[in-house]
XYZ file of C-alpha atoms in Angstrom:
679
model
C 44.578 -19.115 -24.380
C 45.060 -18.861 -21.037
C 43.140 -20.274 -18.186
C 41.699 -17.984 -16.112
C 41.998 -18.730 -12.207
C 39.527 -17.845 -9.180
C 42.244 -15.125 -8.158
C 41.903 -13.504 -11.875
C 37.477 -13.159 -11.125
C 37.805 -12.380 -7.328
C 41.190 -9.114 -8.950
C 37.702 -6.580 -9.090
C 36.436 -4.542 -6.547
C 32.220 -4.727 -6.309
C 31.006 -1.139 -6.962
C 28.095 0.303 -4.854
C 24.537 -1.104 -6.153
C 22.282 1.689 -7.724
C 19.236 1.459 -5.565
C 16.165 3.925 -4.333
C 17.665 6.497 -1.888
C 15.107 7.040 1.013
C 13.811 10.857 -0.468
C 13.096 9.377 -3.851
C 14.003 6.849 -6.325
C 17.594 6.815 -8.423
C 17.493 8.726 -11.444
C 16.124 7.102 -13.896
C 19.256 9.112 -14.376
C 20.542 8.342 -17.701
C 20.818 11.145 -19.681
C 18.367 11.982 -22.226
C 18.070 10.005 -25.647
C 20.567 7.015 -23.762
C 18.451 5.622 -20.869
C 17.237 2.332 -22.416
C 14.384 0.471 -20.035
C 10.788 2.327 -20.106
C 8.541 1.810 -17.396
C 4.973 3.210 -17.815
C 1.004 2.258 -17.053
C 2.272 2.342 -13.369
C -0.978 0.261 -10.957
C -1.783 1.260 -8.698
C -1.431 5.093 -9.234
C -4.231 7.547 -8.457
C -3.550 10.913 -10.499
C 0.094 9.813 -11.899
C 0.676 9.271 -7.691
C -0.392 12.843 -7.054
C -2.805 10.753 -4.413
C -2.509 7.077 -2.526
C -3.988 4.250 -3.808
C -6.132 2.478 -0.992
C -5.715 -1.617 0.317
C -6.291 -3.003 3.594
C -3.760 -4.214 5.768
C -2.595 -8.702 5.468
C -3.341 -8.142 1.862
C -0.807 -7.466 -0.710
C -0.411 -4.808 -3.266
C -0.298 -5.829 -6.817
C 1.687 -3.422 -8.892
C 2.288 -3.868 -12.863
C 3.768 -1.803 -15.030
C 4.635 -1.529 -18.694
C 8.135 -2.464 -18.891
C 10.325 -2.596 -22.309
C 13.404 -1.213 -24.326
C 15.165 -1.324 -27.191
C 16.180 -4.745 -28.818
C 16.141 -7.884 -27.862
C 18.361 -8.260 -24.841
C 16.352 -9.755 -21.711
C 15.560 -7.167 -19.088
C 14.730 -7.572 -15.382
C 12.122 -5.737 -12.748
C 12.046 -5.301 -9.137
C 9.250 -3.396 -7.558
C 11.000 -1.656 -4.534
C 8.838 -0.287 -1.056
C 9.164 0.911 1.917
C 7.021 2.375 5.243
C 6.759 5.960 4.046
C 8.296 7.126 7.228
C 11.738 4.901 6.776
C 14.724 5.094 5.411
C 15.261 2.134 3.287
C 13.691 -0.129 0.767
C 13.048 -3.452 0.104
C 12.399 -4.950 -2.982
C 10.562 -8.318 -4.563
C 11.224 -9.495 -8.042
C 8.605 -8.412 -11.031
C 7.449 -11.022 -13.788
C 6.826 -11.092 -16.863
C 2.928 -11.275 -17.293
C 2.463 -10.865 -21.373
C 3.171 -8.167 -24.174
C 5.898 -6.618 -22.456
C 2.644 -6.323 -19.074
C 4.783 -6.602 -16.026
C 3.773 -7.990 -12.332
C 4.768 -7.703 -8.344
C 3.563 -7.030 -4.981
C 5.354 -6.407 -1.764
C 2.850 -7.186 1.574
C 1.275 -5.189 3.255
C 1.940 -5.878 6.932
C 1.021 -2.690 8.907
C -1.543 -0.045 8.710
C 0.605 2.557 7.787
C 1.568 4.471 4.406
C 3.920 2.856 2.085
C 5.604 3.902 -1.231
C 6.508 1.802 -3.708
C 8.721 2.615 -7.060
C 10.058 0.264 -9.528
C 13.367 -0.929 -11.135
C 14.077 -2.242 -14.512
C 17.718 -3.123 -16.166
C 19.272 -5.646 -18.712
C 20.824 -8.954 -17.255
C 24.067 -8.846 -19.552
C 24.102 -12.605 -18.532
C 20.409 -14.006 -19.585
C 20.701 -12.105 -22.478
C 24.355 -12.917 -23.798
C 23.679 -16.834 -22.354
C 20.174 -17.014 -24.882
C 22.242 -15.865 -27.963
C 25.228 -18.211 -27.347
C 22.690 -21.410 -26.776
C 22.142 -20.120 -30.642
C 24.704 -19.906 -31.823
C 25.998 -22.930 -30.604
C 23.407 -24.681 -32.114
C 23.713 -23.515 -35.004
C 27.917 -24.679 -35.296
C 29.357 -21.065 -35.031
C 33.056 -20.447 -33.826
C 32.104 -19.677 -30.203
C 35.579 -19.114 -28.601
C 35.231 -14.923 -28.462
C 31.628 -15.387 -27.169
C 32.463 -17.892 -24.439
C 35.401 -14.896 -23.986
C 32.550 -12.072 -23.386
C 30.707 -14.694 -21.330
C 33.459 -15.334 -19.100
C 34.226 -11.399 -18.841
C 30.087 -10.627 -17.503
C 30.706 -13.552 -15.031
C 33.667 -11.740 -13.338
C 31.417 -8.513 -13.355
C 28.934 -10.333 -11.891
C 31.355 -11.735 -9.520
C 31.571 -8.257 -7.449
C 27.802 -8.489 -6.891
C 26.483 -11.178 -5.174
C 27.324 -12.833 -1.808
C 30.281 -15.104 -0.792
C 28.104 -18.300 -0.882
C 27.140 -17.459 -4.326
C 29.937 -16.551 -5.781
C 31.587 -20.004 -5.829
C 29.054 -21.027 -8.486
C 29.657 -18.161 -11.403
C 33.531 -18.926 -10.745
C 32.857 -22.552 -10.900
C 31.066 -22.043 -14.443
C 33.684 -19.337 -15.220
C 36.593 -22.266 -15.334
C 34.351 -24.450 -16.861
C 33.745 -21.630 -19.642
C 37.714 -21.141 -19.919
C 38.482 -25.465 -20.227
C 35.799 -25.491 -22.926
C 37.710 -22.317 -24.848
C 38.545 -24.554 -28.135
C 36.928 -27.689 -27.357
C 32.997 -28.484 -26.839
C 30.199 -25.773 -27.754
C 27.427 -28.318 -27.215
C 28.348 -28.682 -23.125
C 29.284 -25.026 -23.080
C 25.794 -24.136 -24.515
C 24.628 -26.843 -21.259
C 26.361 -25.387 -18.585
C 25.202 -21.377 -19.826
C 21.944 -22.348 -19.559
C 22.198 -23.801 -15.871
C 18.890 -22.421 -14.238
C 20.756 -22.366 -10.629
C 23.281 -19.599 -12.502
C 20.163 -17.782 -14.009
C 17.983 -17.520 -11.257
C 20.970 -16.349 -9.055
C 22.497 -13.660 -11.871
C 18.494 -12.595 -11.871
C 17.834 -12.062 -8.262
C 21.834 -10.376 -7.511
C 23.772 -10.048 -10.587
C 24.768 -6.533 -12.304
C 21.705 -4.106 -12.973
C 23.642 -3.583 -16.319
C 21.950 0.000 -17.662
C 19.129 0.268 -14.881
C 16.262 2.866 -14.667
C 14.169 3.177 -12.109
C 10.199 5.039 -12.487
C 10.473 8.358 -11.947
C 7.773 9.061 -8.973
C 7.323 7.406 -5.853
C 3.725 6.304 -5.291
C 2.090 5.651 -2.591
C -0.418 3.269 -1.203
C -2.122 3.582 2.551
C -2.820 0.021 4.314
C -5.561 0.676 6.374
C -7.404 -1.896 9.008
C -10.423 -3.789 7.809
C -13.354 -1.893 8.677
C -12.127 1.054 6.194
C -13.857 -1.210 3.492
C -16.321 -3.049 5.339
C -17.817 -2.431 7.978
C -21.927 -2.356 8.780
C -23.759 1.462 9.950
C -26.470 1.968 12.233
C -27.051 6.092 13.086
C -28.613 6.302 16.549
C -29.703 9.837 18.068
C -28.670 9.457 21.728
C -31.398 11.596 23.403
C -33.952 9.544 21.126
C -33.364 6.367 23.628
C -36.021 6.627 26.228
C -39.173 6.132 26.938
C -40.912 9.486 28.173
C -41.935 11.489 25.779
C -40.122 14.971 25.495
C -37.536 14.016 27.845
C -34.076 13.784 26.299
C -32.385 10.351 27.203
C -29.185 10.441 29.104
C -25.484 8.295 27.523
C -26.286 6.144 29.974
C -29.934 5.781 29.219
C -29.166 5.493 25.733
C -26.739 2.671 26.706
C -29.426 0.446 26.768
C -30.016 0.197 23.333
C -26.672 -0.884 22.461
C -27.106 -4.521 23.151
C -30.275 -4.988 20.805
C -28.301 -2.603 17.598
C -25.405 -5.055 18.019
C -27.449 -8.466 17.658
C -28.666 -6.795 14.656
C -25.205 -7.199 13.105
C -24.102 -3.511 13.182
C -20.535 -2.978 13.891
C -20.336 0.618 14.227
C -22.332 3.125 15.600
C -22.476 6.337 14.155
C -23.691 9.447 16.797
C -24.247 13.158 15.618
C -22.801 15.526 16.972
C -22.884 15.183 21.459
C -22.215 18.809 21.996
C -23.977 21.148 23.514
C -26.495 22.828 21.481
C -27.140 26.921 21.279
C -30.412 28.556 22.296
C -29.880 31.160 19.984
C -32.285 30.801 16.581
C -32.965 27.290 18.060
C -34.878 25.564 15.478
C -38.553 23.963 16.578
C -40.529 20.601 15.225
C -39.744 20.052 10.993
C -37.314 23.366 11.349
C -39.947 25.656 12.512
C -38.384 29.394 12.951
C -40.253 29.313 16.647
C -38.642 27.415 19.390
C -40.231 27.072 23.054
C -38.105 26.050 25.964
C -39.074 21.942 25.270
C -37.367 21.681 21.852
C -34.192 20.204 21.542
C -32.157 21.836 18.951
C -30.671 20.452 16.533
C -27.318 18.743 17.472
C -25.604 19.831 14.408
C -26.324 23.850 15.756
C -22.653 23.355 18.034
C -21.841 25.323 20.749
C -23.189 27.225 24.043
C -21.979 28.508 27.391
C -21.444 24.854 28.162
C -18.771 24.683 25.651
C -17.890 24.110 21.849
C -16.460 20.752 20.088
C -14.769 19.223 23.132
C -17.844 18.824 25.484
C -20.539 16.877 26.044
C -24.609 18.521 25.238
C -25.425 18.315 29.419
C -29.000 17.178 28.785
C -26.573 14.108 27.757
C -24.123 13.436 30.489
C -21.287 14.595 31.058
C -17.777 13.828 29.829
C -17.188 10.674 31.911
C -20.198 9.625 30.328
C -19.817 9.505 27.315
C -16.196 7.615 27.596
C -18.739 5.224 29.554
C -20.480 4.570 26.706
C -18.340 4.181 24.697
C -16.834 1.201 27.290
C -19.751 0.133 26.824
C -20.028 -0.064 22.892
C -16.715 -1.717 22.312
C -18.225 -4.165 25.190
C -20.586 -4.876 23.161
C -18.794 -5.492 19.975
C -19.687 -1.813 18.655
C -17.507 0.865 17.430
C -18.141 4.326 18.204
C -18.219 6.974 15.245
C -18.565 10.607 16.175
C -19.845 13.579 13.310
C -17.302 16.228 13.181
C -19.427 18.987 12.086
C -17.195 22.424 11.029
C -19.847 24.975 12.263
C -21.101 26.756 15.132
C -23.962 28.353 16.576
C -24.454 31.437 17.840
C -23.817 30.990 21.160
C -20.100 29.031 20.910
C -17.513 30.241 22.795
C -15.650 30.288 19.385
C -17.948 33.126 17.951
C -17.007 35.741 20.877
C -13.288 34.030 20.991
C -12.518 33.869 17.487
C -14.275 36.194 15.553
C -12.473 36.651 12.286
C -13.060 32.301 11.822
C -16.629 33.978 10.224
C -17.788 35.288 7.890
C -19.136 38.788 8.416
C -21.881 41.355 6.581
C -21.113 44.660 5.648
C -23.037 45.882 9.090
C -21.244 44.048 11.011
C -23.576 40.162 11.770
C -22.113 37.534 10.916
C -23.806 34.907 8.230
C -25.147 32.355 8.851
C -25.319 28.865 6.275
C -27.241 28.536 3.625
C -28.466 26.378 0.820
C -31.061 28.455 -1.116
C -33.541 28.044 -0.382
C -32.971 26.404 2.525
C -32.200 28.279 5.563
C -29.957 27.671 8.971
C -30.494 30.308 11.021
C -28.974 28.138 14.290
C -25.602 27.525 12.398
C -22.612 29.800 11.432
C -20.745 28.416 8.662
C -16.552 29.260 9.615
C -14.261 30.992 7.103
C -11.605 28.953 5.885
C -10.490 31.950 4.154
C -9.445 34.224 7.259
C -6.339 35.722 7.971
C -6.432 33.096 11.803
C -6.195 30.581 9.351
C -3.385 28.519 10.981
C -4.595 29.015 14.381
C -8.161 27.873 13.312
C -6.375 24.661 11.115
C -4.986 23.577 14.404
C -7.747 23.834 16.845
C -9.754 21.298 14.325
C -6.806 19.156 14.552
C -6.602 19.635 18.339
C -10.388 18.982 18.344
C -9.745 15.724 15.962
C -6.931 14.791 18.562
C -9.302 15.298 21.284
C -11.378 12.842 21.430
C -8.877 10.605 19.454
C -7.698 10.338 23.535
C -11.193 9.989 24.398
C -11.532 6.573 21.984
C -13.002 7.816 18.861
C -11.668 6.552 15.805
C -13.839 6.648 13.247
C -14.961 9.903 12.426
C -18.404 10.892 10.110
C -17.635 14.785 8.583
C -20.692 16.741 7.768
C -20.487 18.470 4.714
C -16.638 17.856 3.672
C -17.162 19.845 0.170
C -18.022 23.025 1.825
C -14.225 22.678 3.127
C -10.955 23.310 1.598
C -10.075 19.908 -0.402
C -6.313 21.139 0.806
C -7.572 21.447 4.537
C -8.334 17.570 4.253
C -5.742 16.223 2.819
C -3.474 18.156 6.047
C -5.818 16.921 8.048
C -5.923 12.846 7.728
C -2.780 12.624 6.900
C -1.615 14.337 9.745
C -3.915 12.957 12.003
C -2.701 9.302 10.573
C 0.703 9.947 10.980
C -0.293 9.498 14.879
C -3.330 7.423 14.607
C -3.199 5.350 11.463
C -6.219 3.529 12.847
C -7.757 6.843 12.534
C -11.356 6.781 9.529
C -12.614 9.167 7.957
C -16.232 9.073 6.108
C -16.971 11.806 3.844
C -20.735 12.850 3.860
C -20.870 15.037 0.714
C -23.734 14.623 -1.922
C -22.501 16.879 -4.116
C -20.862 17.045 -7.796
C -19.051 13.865 -8.958
C -15.570 15.337 -8.757
C -15.508 16.841 -5.824
C -16.959 13.737 -3.484
C -14.001 12.127 -5.506
C -11.442 14.286 -5.096
C -12.519 14.068 -1.261
C -11.324 10.221 -1.339
C -8.583 10.952 -2.901
C -7.701 13.959 -0.264
C -8.066 10.887 2.346
C -11.349 9.750 3.214
C -11.612 6.242 3.217
C -15.124 5.892 2.952
C -17.876 7.809 0.972
C -21.200 8.764 1.027
C -22.728 7.894 -2.749
C -25.362 8.748 -4.687
C -27.289 5.045 -4.513
C -30.190 6.192 -2.949
C -31.145 8.089 -5.713
C -30.407 5.122 -7.406
C -33.903 3.222 -8.445
C -34.066 1.765 -12.106
C -31.534 -1.222 -13.279
C -29.892 1.256 -15.679
C -29.222 4.099 -12.767
C -27.311 0.679 -10.707
C -25.469 -0.814 -12.813
C -24.098 2.464 -14.765
C -22.879 3.532 -11.164
C -22.076 0.014 -9.457
C -19.871 -0.166 -12.960
C -17.994 3.125 -11.878
C -17.396 2.588 -9.102
C -16.203 -0.981 -8.620
C -13.090 -0.333 -11.472
C -10.800 1.518 -12.128
C -9.718 4.121 -11.398
C -12.161 4.720 -8.981
C -12.299 1.562 -7.069
C -8.048 2.117 -6.224
C -9.268 5.257 -3.943
C -13.168 5.696 -3.224
C -14.864 3.213 -1.205
C -18.709 3.719 -0.984
C -20.522 3.618 2.239
C -24.698 2.842 0.793
C -26.763 4.438 3.523
C -30.248 3.555 2.763
C -31.463 6.408 4.454
C -30.168 9.417 6.853
C -31.610 11.689 9.183
C -32.485 14.325 5.866
C -33.046 11.684 3.037
C -36.408 9.291 3.090
C -35.860 8.206 -0.471
C -39.052 8.455 -2.449
C -39.271 4.573 -3.199
C -39.781 4.093 0.852
C -42.791 7.394 1.056
C -45.190 4.439 -0.133
C -44.771 2.427 3.484
C -44.335 -0.994 1.603
C -41.939 -3.233 3.572
C -40.834 -4.886 0.739
C -39.654 -1.285 -0.436
C -37.406 -1.235 2.749
C -36.424 -4.992 2.269
C -35.175 -4.827 -1.256
C -32.938 -1.348 -0.596
C -31.261 -3.256 2.617
C -30.502 -6.139 0.072
C -29.189 -3.729 -2.660
C -27.001 -1.573 -0.041
C -26.102 -4.175 1.886
C -24.875 -6.852 -1.217
C -23.499 -4.113 -3.983
C -21.333 -2.468 -1.326
C -19.459 -4.326 0.917
C -19.576 -1.316 3.307
C -23.406 -0.255 4.356
C -25.477 1.738 6.634
C -29.515 2.585 8.042
C -30.429 5.668 10.118
C -32.495 4.264 12.594
C -36.521 3.697 12.345
C -35.302 2.039 9.433
C -36.036 -1.458 11.037
C -39.441 -0.266 11.964
C -40.276 1.300 7.551
C -40.836 4.379 8.876
C -41.998 6.661 6.093
C -43.594 10.188 6.549
C -42.487 12.117 4.585
C -42.393 16.148 4.257
C -45.046 16.676 1.502
C -43.325 17.405 -1.866
C -40.055 15.955 -0.257
C -37.246 13.907 1.078
C -37.562 15.282 4.672
C -39.157 13.293 7.545
C -42.188 14.438 9.012
C -41.363 15.112 12.844
C -37.386 14.934 11.890
C -35.564 14.197 14.793
C -33.742 16.652 14.145
C -35.403 18.887 15.778
C -37.193 16.607 18.735
C -36.793 13.616 20.426
C -38.839 10.531 19.202
C -39.215 7.545 21.611
C -40.038 4.736 19.607
C -41.682 1.098 19.796
C -38.673 -0.792 19.156
C -40.347 -3.958 19.017
C -43.437 -2.041 16.738
C -45.368 -4.519 14.382
C -44.541 -5.432 11.087
C -40.323 -4.224 11.547
C -37.832 -5.800 9.403
C -35.221 -6.604 12.544
C -35.021 -9.723 11.829
C -34.448 -9.142 7.962
C -32.064 -7.536 8.865
C -29.827 -9.142 11.167
C -29.896 -12.097 8.682
C -28.748 -9.779 6.023
C -25.685 -8.400 8.553
C -24.655 -12.335 9.210
C -24.913 -13.823 5.605
C -22.651 -10.195 4.409
C -20.339 -11.717 7.951
C -19.928 -14.696 6.458
C -19.457 -14.919 2.887
C -16.278 -13.271 1.602
C -17.566 -12.325 -1.355
C -19.892 -9.711 -0.421
C -16.714 -7.576 1.938
C -14.995 -6.509 -1.014
C -16.032 -4.091 -4.067
C -14.330 -4.955 -6.640
C -15.704 -7.999 -7.461
C -19.157 -7.458 -8.962
C -20.768 -8.432 -12.139
C -23.639 -7.693 -13.598
C -25.899 -10.557 -14.872
C -28.488 -10.749 -17.614
C -31.904 -11.030 -16.638
C -34.711 -10.191 -19.439
C -36.945 -8.180 -17.277
C -35.964 -4.807 -16.138
C -37.661 -4.805 -13.144
C -35.075 -7.975 -11.683
C -31.282 -6.723 -11.026
C -29.433 -10.066 -11.393
C -25.280 -9.571 -9.774
C -22.742 -12.157 -8.917
C -20.107 -11.818 -6.030
C -17.013 -14.449 -5.610
C -14.599 -14.714 -3.978
C -12.824 -17.729 -5.731
C -9.877 -18.376 -3.066
C -12.529 -19.364 -1.185
C -15.013 -21.329 -2.609
C -17.827 -18.658 -2.054
C -19.547 -17.451 -4.460
C -23.322 -15.579 -4.997
C -25.452 -14.744 -7.342
C -28.045 -11.631 -6.128
C -31.639 -10.896 -7.912
C -33.536 -8.743 -6.371
C -36.868 -7.361 -7.388
C -37.156 -3.391 -8.192
C -40.887 -3.338 -7.906
C -41.955 -3.304 -4.657
C -45.537 -3.872 -5.404
C -45.582 -6.895 -7.970
C -44.378 -9.930 -8.349
C -41.898 -10.233 -11.563
C -40.401 -12.761 -13.449
C -37.826 -13.979 -15.866
C -34.265 -15.584 -16.895
C -31.190 -14.985 -15.807
C -28.276 -16.540 -17.432
C -25.026 -17.458 -15.460
C -22.159 -17.817 -17.441
C -20.189 -20.903 -16.731
C -17.129 -19.354 -16.056
C -18.414 -17.128 -13.688
C -20.637 -20.096 -11.677
C -17.060 -22.686 -12.358
C -19.517 -25.334 -13.089
C -18.800 -26.194 -16.862
C -20.987 -25.731 -19.758
C -24.414 -27.576 -19.414
C -22.949 -28.378 -16.037
C -25.693 -28.327 -13.036
C -25.404 -27.270 -9.540
C -27.217 -26.610 -6.133
C -28.179 -22.349 -5.056
C -29.262 -22.164 -1.628
C -31.313 -19.350 -0.569
C -29.659 -17.470 2.002
C -32.980 -15.385 2.985
C -34.616 -18.475 3.146
C -33.121 -21.733 3.120
C -34.475 -22.047 -0.417
C -33.099 -25.114 -2.415
C -32.872 -25.146 -5.981
C -31.421 -26.751 -9.350
C -29.801 -24.112 -11.211
C -27.847 -23.747 -14.667
C -26.569 -21.187 -17.277
C -30.562 -20.146 -17.935
C -32.890 -20.528 -14.825
C -36.474 -18.752 -14.220
C -36.875 -16.593 -11.301
C -40.148 -15.008 -10.026
C -39.835 -13.058 -6.956
C -42.626 -12.070 -5.218
C -42.762 -8.515 -2.796
C -45.527 -9.881 -0.715
C -42.687 -12.701 0.653
C -39.621 -11.766 -0.361
C -38.434 -9.397 -2.815
C -34.692 -10.925 -3.379
C -32.669 -13.776 -3.192
C -29.541 -14.104 -2.391
C -27.968 -17.448 -3.666
C -24.683 -19.301 -2.473
C -23.722 -21.531 -5.177
C -22.793 -25.766 -3.805
C -22.269 -28.781 -5.105
C -22.368 -29.727 -8.420
C -25.578 -31.810 -9.435
């Protein structure tokens, strides 16, 4: 047999490697019936790739898929990714986990949108080597097999860099010299780990297949997942009854809000308020000159969505307020309400943007039996839809220019989903740091569709979940796939529209237990001002606040006896200091033999941060039970004992797998326990 030389090995010109292009993946493009590699059940993927999954900048995007082919050939796979606006793909190898499930990852180093796909191929050399070693061990005549191995190496030599080619050439020469001699030595050479690794990484991708879709991932900034919100009406931050505070005066409240540990300050609309059909106290149809009106009745001769209510000050005052908030460590979230008072400039400039009755009058907003005579909803079916869309996008960009990067969107479920997908993706193309929160208390599928369309956070049904069974069912839904891939909850304890029934009894324990639930079950939570004062006066038979701040100016004593500011401050401190509370999908409900005590754990094991939370859902009576902490969750081992420290009180307990818990709401309605040293 002739001996193969280096010259022989280099005679074949290197073919171009198939890869994903800038416009889409390469054809999984074998003709029907010829494609050898199956790639399916890819994650993360939302609705088969129709919508992007959500992640956080700085993390790795973990990609998994079922990958297999017919026969027993050895396959390889790689995840290929790029910025959505880039041309070239990068790639990283995937590893077999078990049962044809593969895993790989790529870094999310930028606040942007990424696309990725998966390529799978047969490793001809590894397949040949595995069979060759078996044949050689069985004493077969392997001369022809060595010839085959040399041919495979010759083909692979054209795919690798010059620095790697030498090992391939050397191995081919060794095989050629052993054609008629020592199969065992040839088998040892064939199994060279360095050669196998080299060809798995850089060798020929035989019968390559690429997943048929490009999947998308949004890498948001961390505040999209973990944040503490405080809602405040600037006009109610003064000290003189009946007189609205200006934005400059409202700045005096900023240090106290930041001191409680909040990092997002949400403002209802700060735009001019209309006079026509202005609402009076308690949503009355009768208003006098002292009635400030609802901030959601946007627009007056002073301007519309890009103007400031004159009683608050000027646009320069808003800029000063935003800068003062930033200096305190607070980021402004501004309400974006697509609706107008009858006095809004758009009503005269663009009458086709509104719904008209047969008599020509414009229809005001209704949510029967509620009526909003001071508000005109916008007609998204207007023939001037393109002009309307551009104006709304211009409005968002206007406030971005004034330092706003977070928008709480009012009633987004009453606007087309396609509009939100268009608007949010368009805004984030230029300002990827922008965060949109969907205020939508509506049917579950619409709430989820809004999240898929691009909203980084969403209001939820938390306000109406009260029992152990309700919390367990709802949080299990939110923290597991598929919802966890795209839906990020923000648990508000109350809003200007909602004073939950459990809070109406006035017990400070009720306010505390709801705060603990919101702050520990969800990475993002919020309160509407007055919650820290345990305000609980409702319109009889409803969840509406009596003397609602939506229609009048409130002057409060922020140090009122019975307030829970210290408790809320401690809660936010615990959240900042414990990584386990800053992610969503690590929640595990644990057994407690009393339905009035909700018991759950959250863990960030990479930081040895394991928390156990027990909450008494009864704000009036002490409750006791036995709780069970599986050794697999505590990490302490079977029959082990360990210390737990209550982060709310500082008390230290000796715990194990089964533990007695008694929670008296007159003392504290909850434990937030951090697992410490073994005993």
